[in-house]
Amino acid sequence: MHELSYVVRFADRAIAIAEEQHAVSVRKLVVQIGEMTDVLPEYLQKYYPEVTDGTILEGSVLETEPLPAKVRCSSCGTEYHPEKETGYLCPVCGSGAGKVLEGRHVVLKEVILDS
Ligand SMILES: [Zn+2]
């Protein structure tokens, strides 16, 4: 379970941003969860109030959205969404060699402040 460490990290970043912008409070954090991670949004939600209690983030909302995986084929250069049905192979040339461009990380996309 590394959800807690993500929440702590995102909360720290959001607090820093809020201070920088001289925000009165924070309305919402938007976090994107890569499809290829094993991070569960419900755990982020569970830890969020505990982590933000007593900070400028207290009472704000943590919104999560899925970030679809994207792979670039090393053989033909096609960027595609890996599908289980096709064994995650390139739909154009069938190659299994590819570089994951997106979907392997959890990222803080947006911090919405009340000013
Ligand atoms: Zn290909």
Short mmCIF file of C-alpha atoms and ligand atoms in Angstrom, two decimals:
data_model
loop_
_atom_site.label_atom_id
_atom_site.label_comp_id
_atom_site.label_asym_id
_atom_site.label_seq_id
_atom_site.Cartn_x
_atom_site.Cartn_y
_atom_site.Cartn_z
CA MET A 1 0.00 0.00 0.00
CA HIS A 2 1.74 3.13 -1.15
CA GLU A 3 -1.43 5.16 -1.37
CA LEU A 4 -0.60 6.95 1.89
CA SER A 5 2.76 8.15 0.58
CA TYR A 6 1.06 9.53 -2.55
CA VAL A 7 -1.48 11.41 -0.45
CA VAL A 8 1.27 12.86 1.76
CA ARG A 9 3.30 13.93 -1.27
CA PHE A 10 0.34 15.51 -3.10
CA ALA A 11 -0.82 17.26 0.07
CA ASP A 12 2.67 18.74 0.57
CA ARG A 13 2.73 19.98 -3.02
CA ALA A 14 -0.77 21.43 -2.80
CA ILE A 15 0.07 23.22 0.46
CA ALA A 16 3.18 24.71 -1.14
CA ILE A 17 1.14 25.88 -4.14
CA ALA A 18 -1.58 27.36 -1.91
CA GLU A 19 1.03 29.27 0.11
CA GLU A 20 2.76 30.51 -3.01
CA GLN A 21 -0.54 31.82 -4.39
CA HIS A 22 -1.60 33.24 -1.00
CA ALA A 23 -4.81 31.22 -1.15
CA VAL A 24 -7.34 31.48 1.65
CA SER A 25 -8.30 27.85 1.27
CA VAL A 26 -8.20 25.02 -1.21
CA ARG A 27 -11.28 23.74 -2.97
CA LYS A 28 -10.09 20.68 -4.81
CA LEU A 29 -7.17 18.50 -5.81
CA VAL A 30 -7.38 16.54 -9.03
CA VAL A 31 -5.23 13.43 -9.15
CA GLN A 32 -4.78 11.22 -12.19
CA ILE A 33 -4.25 7.54 -11.54
CA GLY A 34 -2.40 5.70 -14.25
CA GLU A 35 -4.13 2.61 -15.53
CA MET A 36 -0.98 0.54 -15.12
CA THR A 37 -0.50 1.35 -11.45
CA ASP A 38 -2.07 -0.64 -8.66
CA VAL A 39 -3.16 2.47 -6.78
CA LEU A 40 -6.75 2.31 -5.60
CA PRO A 41 -8.69 5.59 -5.60
CA GLU A 42 -10.70 4.55 -2.56
CA TYR A 43 -7.53 4.35 -0.48
CA LEU A 44 -6.45 7.83 -1.58
CA GLN A 45 -9.91 9.01 -0.51
CA LYS A 46 -9.61 7.20 2.79
CA TYR A 47 -6.26 8.77 3.74
CA TYR A 48 -6.94 12.25 2.42
CA PRO A 49 -8.95 13.62 5.37
CA GLU A 50 -6.44 12.23 7.88
CA VAL A 51 -3.46 13.70 6.07
CA THR A 52 -5.03 17.11 5.48
CA ASP A 53 -6.59 17.53 8.91
CA GLY A 54 -5.42 20.80 10.45
CA THR A 55 -3.82 22.08 7.23
CA ILE A 56 -5.02 24.59 4.64
CA LEU A 57 -6.35 21.57 2.73
CA GLU A 58 -8.79 20.60 5.44
CA GLY A 59 -12.30 20.37 3.98
CA SER A 60 -11.13 20.27 0.39
CA VAL A 61 -12.07 17.53 -2.03
CA LEU A 62 -9.78 14.96 -3.56
CA GLU A 63 -10.96 14.09 -7.03
CA THR A 64 -9.45 11.17 -8.89
CA GLU A 65 -9.63 10.36 -12.54
CA PRO A 66 -8.21 7.42 -14.46
CA LEU A 67 -5.27 8.08 -16.78
CA PRO A 68 -5.35 5.61 -19.68
CA ALA A 69 -2.16 3.84 -20.61
CA LYS A 70 -0.34 4.84 -23.78
CA VAL A 71 2.45 2.88 -25.41
CA ARG A 72 4.68 3.82 -28.34
CA CYS A 73 5.65 0.87 -30.48
CA SER A 74 9.42 0.51 -30.85
CA SER A 75 9.07 -1.11 -34.26
CA CYS A 76 6.67 1.16 -36.13
CA GLY A 77 6.24 4.17 -33.88
CA THR A 78 2.48 3.85 -33.46
CA GLU A 79 1.09 5.19 -30.21
CA TYR A 80 -1.64 2.92 -28.91
CA HIS A 81 -3.69 1.92 -25.93
CA PRO A 82 -2.64 -1.59 -24.87
CA GLU A 83 -5.62 -3.94 -24.90
CA LYS A 84 -5.76 -7.14 -22.94
CA GLU A 85 -7.56 -8.90 -25.79
CA THR A 86 -4.62 -8.38 -28.14
CA GLY A 87 -2.02 -9.29 -25.52
CA TYR A 88 -1.00 -5.62 -25.18
CA LEU A 89 0.70 -5.83 -28.59
CA CYS A 90 0.90 -3.10 -31.21
CA PRO A 91 -2.35 -3.12 -33.23
CA VAL A 92 -0.50 -2.08 -36.39
CA CYS A 93 2.52 -4.38 -36.58
CA GLY A 94 1.95 -6.83 -33.73
CA SER A 95 5.20 -6.01 -31.99
CA GLY A 96 5.39 -6.45 -28.24
CA ALA A 97 8.30 -4.04 -27.88
CA GLY A 98 7.17 -0.64 -26.84
CA LYS A 99 7.80 2.19 -24.49
CA VAL A 100 5.16 3.10 -21.95
CA LEU A 101 4.49 6.82 -22.31
CA GLU A 102 1.61 7.21 -19.92
CA GLY A 103 -0.30 5.26 -17.34
CA ARG A 104 2.47 4.13 -15.03
CA HIS A 105 2.29 7.04 -12.62
CA VAL A 106 -0.01 8.81 -10.27
CA VAL A 107 0.10 12.55 -10.85
CA LEU A 108 -1.27 15.65 -9.24
CA LYS A 109 -2.98 17.28 -12.21
CA GLU A 110 -4.55 20.33 -10.67
CA VAL A 111 -4.97 22.25 -7.44
CA ILE A 112 -8.04 24.48 -7.35
CA LEU A 113 -7.76 27.30 -4.85
CA ASP A 114 -10.22 29.65 -3.22
CA SER A 115 -8.77 33.10 -3.39
ZN ZN B 1 4.02 -1.36 -34.22
#
